Every structure is written in C-alpha cells, then in structure tokens.
Short mmCIF file of N, CA and C in Angstrom, two decimals:
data_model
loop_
_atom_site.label_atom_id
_atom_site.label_comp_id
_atom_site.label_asym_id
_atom_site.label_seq_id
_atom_site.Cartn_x
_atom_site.Cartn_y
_atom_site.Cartn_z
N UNK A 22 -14.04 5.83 9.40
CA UNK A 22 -12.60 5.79 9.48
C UNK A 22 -11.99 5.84 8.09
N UNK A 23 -12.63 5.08 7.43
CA UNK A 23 -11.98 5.21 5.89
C UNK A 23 -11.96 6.47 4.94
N UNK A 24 -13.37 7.16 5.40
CA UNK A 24 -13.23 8.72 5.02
C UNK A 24 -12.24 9.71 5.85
N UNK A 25 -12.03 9.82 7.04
CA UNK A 25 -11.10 9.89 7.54
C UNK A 25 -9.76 10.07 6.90
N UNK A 26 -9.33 8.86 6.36
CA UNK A 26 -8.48 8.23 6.07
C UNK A 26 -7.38 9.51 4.95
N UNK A 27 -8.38 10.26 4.14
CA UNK A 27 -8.07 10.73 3.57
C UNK A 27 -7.83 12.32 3.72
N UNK A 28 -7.89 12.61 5.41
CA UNK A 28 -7.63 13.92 5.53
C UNK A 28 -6.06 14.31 5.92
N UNK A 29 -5.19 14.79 4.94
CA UNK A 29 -3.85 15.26 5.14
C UNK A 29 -3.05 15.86 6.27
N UNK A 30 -3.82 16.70 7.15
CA UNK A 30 -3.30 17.28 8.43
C UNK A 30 -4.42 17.35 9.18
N UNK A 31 -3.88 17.55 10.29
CA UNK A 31 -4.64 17.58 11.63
C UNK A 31 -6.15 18.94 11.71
N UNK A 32 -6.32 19.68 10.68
CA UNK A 32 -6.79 20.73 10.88
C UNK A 32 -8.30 19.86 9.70
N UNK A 33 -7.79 19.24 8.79
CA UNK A 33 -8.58 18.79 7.54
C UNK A 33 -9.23 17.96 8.44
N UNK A 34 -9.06 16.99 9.10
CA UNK A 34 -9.12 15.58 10.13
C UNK A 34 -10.37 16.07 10.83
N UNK A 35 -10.05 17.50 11.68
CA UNK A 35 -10.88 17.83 12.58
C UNK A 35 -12.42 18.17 11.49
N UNK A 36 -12.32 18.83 10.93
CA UNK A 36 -13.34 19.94 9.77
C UNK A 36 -14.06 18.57 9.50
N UNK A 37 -13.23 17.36 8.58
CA UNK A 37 -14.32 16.54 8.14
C UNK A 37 -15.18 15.54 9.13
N UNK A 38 -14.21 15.29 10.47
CA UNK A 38 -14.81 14.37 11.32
C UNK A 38 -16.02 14.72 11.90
N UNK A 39 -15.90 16.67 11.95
CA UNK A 39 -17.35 17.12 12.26
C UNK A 39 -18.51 16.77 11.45
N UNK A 40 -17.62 16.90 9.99
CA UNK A 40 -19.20 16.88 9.02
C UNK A 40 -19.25 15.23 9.13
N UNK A 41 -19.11 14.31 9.29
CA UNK A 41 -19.27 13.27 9.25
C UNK A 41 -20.28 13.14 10.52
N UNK A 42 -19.88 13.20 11.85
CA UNK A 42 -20.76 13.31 12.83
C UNK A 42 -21.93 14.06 12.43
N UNK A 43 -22.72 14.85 11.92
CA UNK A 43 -23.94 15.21 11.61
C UNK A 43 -24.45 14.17 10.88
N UNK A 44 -24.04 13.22 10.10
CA UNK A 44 -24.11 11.86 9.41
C UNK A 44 -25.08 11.05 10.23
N UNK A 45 -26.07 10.41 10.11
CA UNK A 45 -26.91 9.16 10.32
C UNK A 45 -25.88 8.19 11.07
N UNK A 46 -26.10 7.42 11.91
CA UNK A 46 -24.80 6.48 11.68
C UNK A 46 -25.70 5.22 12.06
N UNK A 47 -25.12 4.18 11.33
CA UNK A 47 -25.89 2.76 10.93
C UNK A 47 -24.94 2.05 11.70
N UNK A 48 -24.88 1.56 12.78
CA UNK A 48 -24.03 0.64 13.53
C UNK A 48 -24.02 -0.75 12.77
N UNK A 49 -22.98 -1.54 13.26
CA UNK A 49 -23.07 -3.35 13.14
C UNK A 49 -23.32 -3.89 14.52
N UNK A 50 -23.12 -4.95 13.96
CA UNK A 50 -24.16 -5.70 15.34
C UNK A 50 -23.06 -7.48 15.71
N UNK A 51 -23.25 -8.37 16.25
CA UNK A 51 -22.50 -9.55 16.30
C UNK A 51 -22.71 -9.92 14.72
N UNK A 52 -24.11 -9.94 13.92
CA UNK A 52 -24.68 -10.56 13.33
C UNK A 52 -23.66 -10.13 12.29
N UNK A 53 -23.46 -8.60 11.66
CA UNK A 53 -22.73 -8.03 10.84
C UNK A 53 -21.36 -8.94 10.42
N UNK A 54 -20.77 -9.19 11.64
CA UNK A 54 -19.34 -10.16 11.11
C UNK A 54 -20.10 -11.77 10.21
N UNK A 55 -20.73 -12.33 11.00
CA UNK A 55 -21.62 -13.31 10.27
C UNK A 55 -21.98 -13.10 9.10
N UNK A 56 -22.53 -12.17 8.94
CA UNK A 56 -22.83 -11.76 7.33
C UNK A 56 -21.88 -11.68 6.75
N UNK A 57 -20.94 -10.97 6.73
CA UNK A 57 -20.08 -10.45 5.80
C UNK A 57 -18.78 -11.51 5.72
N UNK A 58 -18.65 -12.74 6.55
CA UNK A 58 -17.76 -13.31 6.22
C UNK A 58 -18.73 -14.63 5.43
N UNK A 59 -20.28 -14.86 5.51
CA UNK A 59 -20.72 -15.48 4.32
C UNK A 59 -20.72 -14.79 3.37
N UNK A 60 -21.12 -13.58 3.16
CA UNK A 60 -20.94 -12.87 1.47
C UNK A 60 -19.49 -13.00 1.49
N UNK A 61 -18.14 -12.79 1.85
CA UNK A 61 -17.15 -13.42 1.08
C UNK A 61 -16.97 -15.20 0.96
N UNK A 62 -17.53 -15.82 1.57
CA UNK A 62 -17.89 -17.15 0.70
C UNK A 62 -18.34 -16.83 0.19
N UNK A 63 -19.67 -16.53 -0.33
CA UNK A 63 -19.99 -16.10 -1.58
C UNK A 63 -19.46 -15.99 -2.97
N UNK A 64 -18.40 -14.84 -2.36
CA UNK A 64 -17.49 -14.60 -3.83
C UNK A 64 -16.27 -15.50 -3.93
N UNK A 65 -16.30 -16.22 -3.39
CA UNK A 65 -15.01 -17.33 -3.01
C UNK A 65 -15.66 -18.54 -4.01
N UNK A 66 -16.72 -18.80 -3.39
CA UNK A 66 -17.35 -19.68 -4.38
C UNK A 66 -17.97 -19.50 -5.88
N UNK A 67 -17.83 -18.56 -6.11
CA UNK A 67 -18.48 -18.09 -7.22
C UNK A 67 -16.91 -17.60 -8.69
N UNK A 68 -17.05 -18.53 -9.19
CA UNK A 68 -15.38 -18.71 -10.17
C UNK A 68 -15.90 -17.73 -11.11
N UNK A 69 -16.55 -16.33 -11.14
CA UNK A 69 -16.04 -15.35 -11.84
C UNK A 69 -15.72 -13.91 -11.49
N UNK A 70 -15.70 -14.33 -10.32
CA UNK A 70 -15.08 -13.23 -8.85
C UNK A 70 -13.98 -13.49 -8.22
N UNK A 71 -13.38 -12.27 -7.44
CA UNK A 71 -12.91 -12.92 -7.07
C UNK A 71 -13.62 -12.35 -5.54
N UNK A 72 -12.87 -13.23 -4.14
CA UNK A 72 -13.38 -13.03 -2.81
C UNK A 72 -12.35 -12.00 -1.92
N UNK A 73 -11.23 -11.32 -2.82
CA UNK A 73 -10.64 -10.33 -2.43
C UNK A 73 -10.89 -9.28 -2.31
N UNK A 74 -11.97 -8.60 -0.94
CA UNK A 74 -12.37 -7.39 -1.55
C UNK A 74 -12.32 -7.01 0.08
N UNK A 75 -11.84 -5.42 0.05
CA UNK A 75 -11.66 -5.38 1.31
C UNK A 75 -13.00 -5.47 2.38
N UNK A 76 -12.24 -5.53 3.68
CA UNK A 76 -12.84 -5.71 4.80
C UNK A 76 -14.08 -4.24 4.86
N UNK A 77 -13.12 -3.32 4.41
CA UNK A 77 -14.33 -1.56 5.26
C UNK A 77 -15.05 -2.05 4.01
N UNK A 78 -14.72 -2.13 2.54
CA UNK A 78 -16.17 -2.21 2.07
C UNK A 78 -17.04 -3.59 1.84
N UNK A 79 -16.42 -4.69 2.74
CA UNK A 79 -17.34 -5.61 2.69
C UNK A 79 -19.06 -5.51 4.03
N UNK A 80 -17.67 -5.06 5.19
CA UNK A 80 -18.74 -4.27 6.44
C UNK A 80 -19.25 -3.01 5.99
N UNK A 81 -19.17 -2.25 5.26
CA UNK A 81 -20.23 -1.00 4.91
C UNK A 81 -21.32 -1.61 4.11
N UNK A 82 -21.09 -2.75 3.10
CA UNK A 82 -22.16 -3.27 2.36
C UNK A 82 -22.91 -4.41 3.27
N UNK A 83 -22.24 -4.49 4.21
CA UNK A 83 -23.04 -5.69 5.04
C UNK A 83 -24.44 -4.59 6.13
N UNK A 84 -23.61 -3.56 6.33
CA UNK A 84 -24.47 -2.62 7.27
C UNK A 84 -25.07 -2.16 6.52
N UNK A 85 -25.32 -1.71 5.29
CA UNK A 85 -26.07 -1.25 4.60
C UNK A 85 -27.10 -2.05 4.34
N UNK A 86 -26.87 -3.16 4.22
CA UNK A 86 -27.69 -4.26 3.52
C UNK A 86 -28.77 -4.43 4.86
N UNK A 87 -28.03 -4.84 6.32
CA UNK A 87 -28.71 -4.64 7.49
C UNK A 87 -29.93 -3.49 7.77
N UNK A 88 -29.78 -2.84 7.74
CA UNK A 88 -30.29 -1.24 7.76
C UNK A 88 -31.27 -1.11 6.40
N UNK A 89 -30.85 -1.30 5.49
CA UNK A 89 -32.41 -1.19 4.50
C UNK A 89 -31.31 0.12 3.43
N UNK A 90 -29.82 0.37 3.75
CA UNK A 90 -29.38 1.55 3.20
C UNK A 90 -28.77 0.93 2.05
N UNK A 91 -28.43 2.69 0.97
CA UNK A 91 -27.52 2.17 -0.07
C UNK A 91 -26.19 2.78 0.19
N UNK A 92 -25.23 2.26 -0.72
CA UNK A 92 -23.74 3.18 -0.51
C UNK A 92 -23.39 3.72 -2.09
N UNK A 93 -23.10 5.24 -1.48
CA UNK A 93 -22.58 6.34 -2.09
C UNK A 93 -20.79 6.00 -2.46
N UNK A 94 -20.33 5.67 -3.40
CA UNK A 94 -19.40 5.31 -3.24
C UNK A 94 -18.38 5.59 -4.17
N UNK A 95 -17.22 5.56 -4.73
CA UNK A 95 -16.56 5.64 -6.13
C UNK A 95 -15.78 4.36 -6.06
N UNK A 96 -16.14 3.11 -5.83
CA UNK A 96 -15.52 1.94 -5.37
C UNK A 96 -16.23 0.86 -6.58
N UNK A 97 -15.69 -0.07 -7.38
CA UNK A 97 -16.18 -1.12 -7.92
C UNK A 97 -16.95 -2.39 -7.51
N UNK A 98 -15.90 -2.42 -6.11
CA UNK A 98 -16.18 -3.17 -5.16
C UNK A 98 -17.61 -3.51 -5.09
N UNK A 99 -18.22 -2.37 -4.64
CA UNK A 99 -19.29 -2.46 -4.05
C UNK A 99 -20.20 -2.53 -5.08
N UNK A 100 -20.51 -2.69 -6.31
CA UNK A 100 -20.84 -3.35 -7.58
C UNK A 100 -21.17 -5.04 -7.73
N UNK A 101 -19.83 -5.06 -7.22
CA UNK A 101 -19.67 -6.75 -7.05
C UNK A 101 -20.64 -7.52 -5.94
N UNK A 102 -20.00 -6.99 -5.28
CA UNK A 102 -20.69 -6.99 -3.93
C UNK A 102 -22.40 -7.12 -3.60
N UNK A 103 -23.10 -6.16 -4.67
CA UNK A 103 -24.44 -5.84 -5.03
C UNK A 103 -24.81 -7.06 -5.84
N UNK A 104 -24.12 -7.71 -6.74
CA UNK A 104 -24.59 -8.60 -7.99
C UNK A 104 -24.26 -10.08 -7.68
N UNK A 105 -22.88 -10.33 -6.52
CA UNK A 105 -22.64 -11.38 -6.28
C UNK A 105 -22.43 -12.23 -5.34
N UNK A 106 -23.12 -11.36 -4.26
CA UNK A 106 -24.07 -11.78 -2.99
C UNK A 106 -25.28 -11.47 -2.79
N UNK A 107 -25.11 -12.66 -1.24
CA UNK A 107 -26.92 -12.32 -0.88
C UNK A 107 -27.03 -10.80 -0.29
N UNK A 108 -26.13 -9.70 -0.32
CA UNK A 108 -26.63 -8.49 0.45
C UNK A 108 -27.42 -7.96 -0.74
N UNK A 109 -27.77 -7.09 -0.16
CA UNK A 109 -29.46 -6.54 -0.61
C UNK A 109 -28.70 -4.48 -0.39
N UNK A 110 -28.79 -4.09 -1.04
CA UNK A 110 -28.18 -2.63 -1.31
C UNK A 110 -28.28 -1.97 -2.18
N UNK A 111 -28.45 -0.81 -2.42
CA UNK A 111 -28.08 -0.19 -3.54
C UNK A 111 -26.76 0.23 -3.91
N UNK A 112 -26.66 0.01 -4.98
CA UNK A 112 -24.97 0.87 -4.95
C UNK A 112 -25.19 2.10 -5.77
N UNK A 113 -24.52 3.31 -5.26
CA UNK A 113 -24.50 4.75 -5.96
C UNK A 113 -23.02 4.95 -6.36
N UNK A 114 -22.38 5.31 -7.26
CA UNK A 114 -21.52 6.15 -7.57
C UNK A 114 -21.65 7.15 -7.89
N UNK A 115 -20.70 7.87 -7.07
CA UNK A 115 -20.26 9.34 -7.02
C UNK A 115 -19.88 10.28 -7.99
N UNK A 116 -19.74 9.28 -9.22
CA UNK A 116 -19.27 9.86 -10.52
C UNK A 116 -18.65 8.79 -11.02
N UNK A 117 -18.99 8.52 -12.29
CA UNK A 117 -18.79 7.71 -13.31
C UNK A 117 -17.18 7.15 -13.06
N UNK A 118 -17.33 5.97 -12.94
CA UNK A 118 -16.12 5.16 -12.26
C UNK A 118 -14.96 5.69 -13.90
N UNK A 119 -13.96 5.97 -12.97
CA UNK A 119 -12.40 6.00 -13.89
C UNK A 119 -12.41 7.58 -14.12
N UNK A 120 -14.01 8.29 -13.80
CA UNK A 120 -13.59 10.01 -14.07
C UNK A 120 -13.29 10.80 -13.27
N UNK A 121 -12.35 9.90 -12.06
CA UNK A 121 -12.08 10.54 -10.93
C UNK A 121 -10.76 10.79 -10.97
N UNK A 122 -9.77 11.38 -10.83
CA UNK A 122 -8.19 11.25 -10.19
C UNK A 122 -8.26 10.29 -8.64
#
C-alpha cells in the first residue's frame, strides 16, 4: 500500500500494482502486532531514539524480521529500527540516503 501510495493517476496505480503482485509476499500474522508494538517499546525506552517511527515501516521491519527477509528501502527509519531493536533484518538502501529528490 505504501508503494502504491505513490502512483499519481489511475493508469500508474494499475501498471505498478501489477508489478508488485509478481512480488513474493511475506504476510503478518497475530504475532506481527505483538512484535512490533514491543520494538516500539524498545525505542521508547531507549533515550537516544526516538519511538516515533511510523506504523508501515515498523510492520514491514517486523515481517521482515519474521520471515528471515531484508528491506530495500530509502527510509532512515529502518536503520534505527535494525540497531535499536530486537528485530533481526537487514536493511538495504536504494541509494545513498539524501541522493534522492
């Protein structure tokens, strides 16, 4: 949905939702909300973070972490996320954070 998110008209929407469906898809589970609202304790408790980080990339790093996957990402977030919880992930960026528009 969040890739989604970024298609401008109805014609872009359709094109990428296809290529996305050829995509793997890593479901969540009950357990997933459990996780991911202890990794934000996590960063709640931890006074050189902060625990504001959104919801899609706290559940993509929680399913990832579930699943054995890493995330492809241009997000910082998910940096944090990698170093200052218990999830277990790789994090990839897409290109050197700030050399994006």
């Amino acid at each position: 949905m969040e890739a989604l998110h970024s298609a401008r008209a109805t014609t872009d929407f359709a094109l990428l939702s296809n290529r996305l469906d050829a995509l793997h898809q890593a479901e969540g589970d009950s357990d997933t909300w459990l996780i991911a609202e202890r990794s934000q304790r996590e960063l709640a408790e931890d006074p050189a973070v902060s625990h504001r980080i959104s919801v899609v990339d706290l559940l993509l790093a929680t399913i990832a972490s579930q699943h054995g996957l890493g995330v492809l990402h241009y997000d910082g977030d998910y940096d944090l996320l990698a170093a200052h919880t218990s999830l277990e992930f790789e994090s990839f960026w897409i290109a050197p954070a700030g050399s994006v528009d």
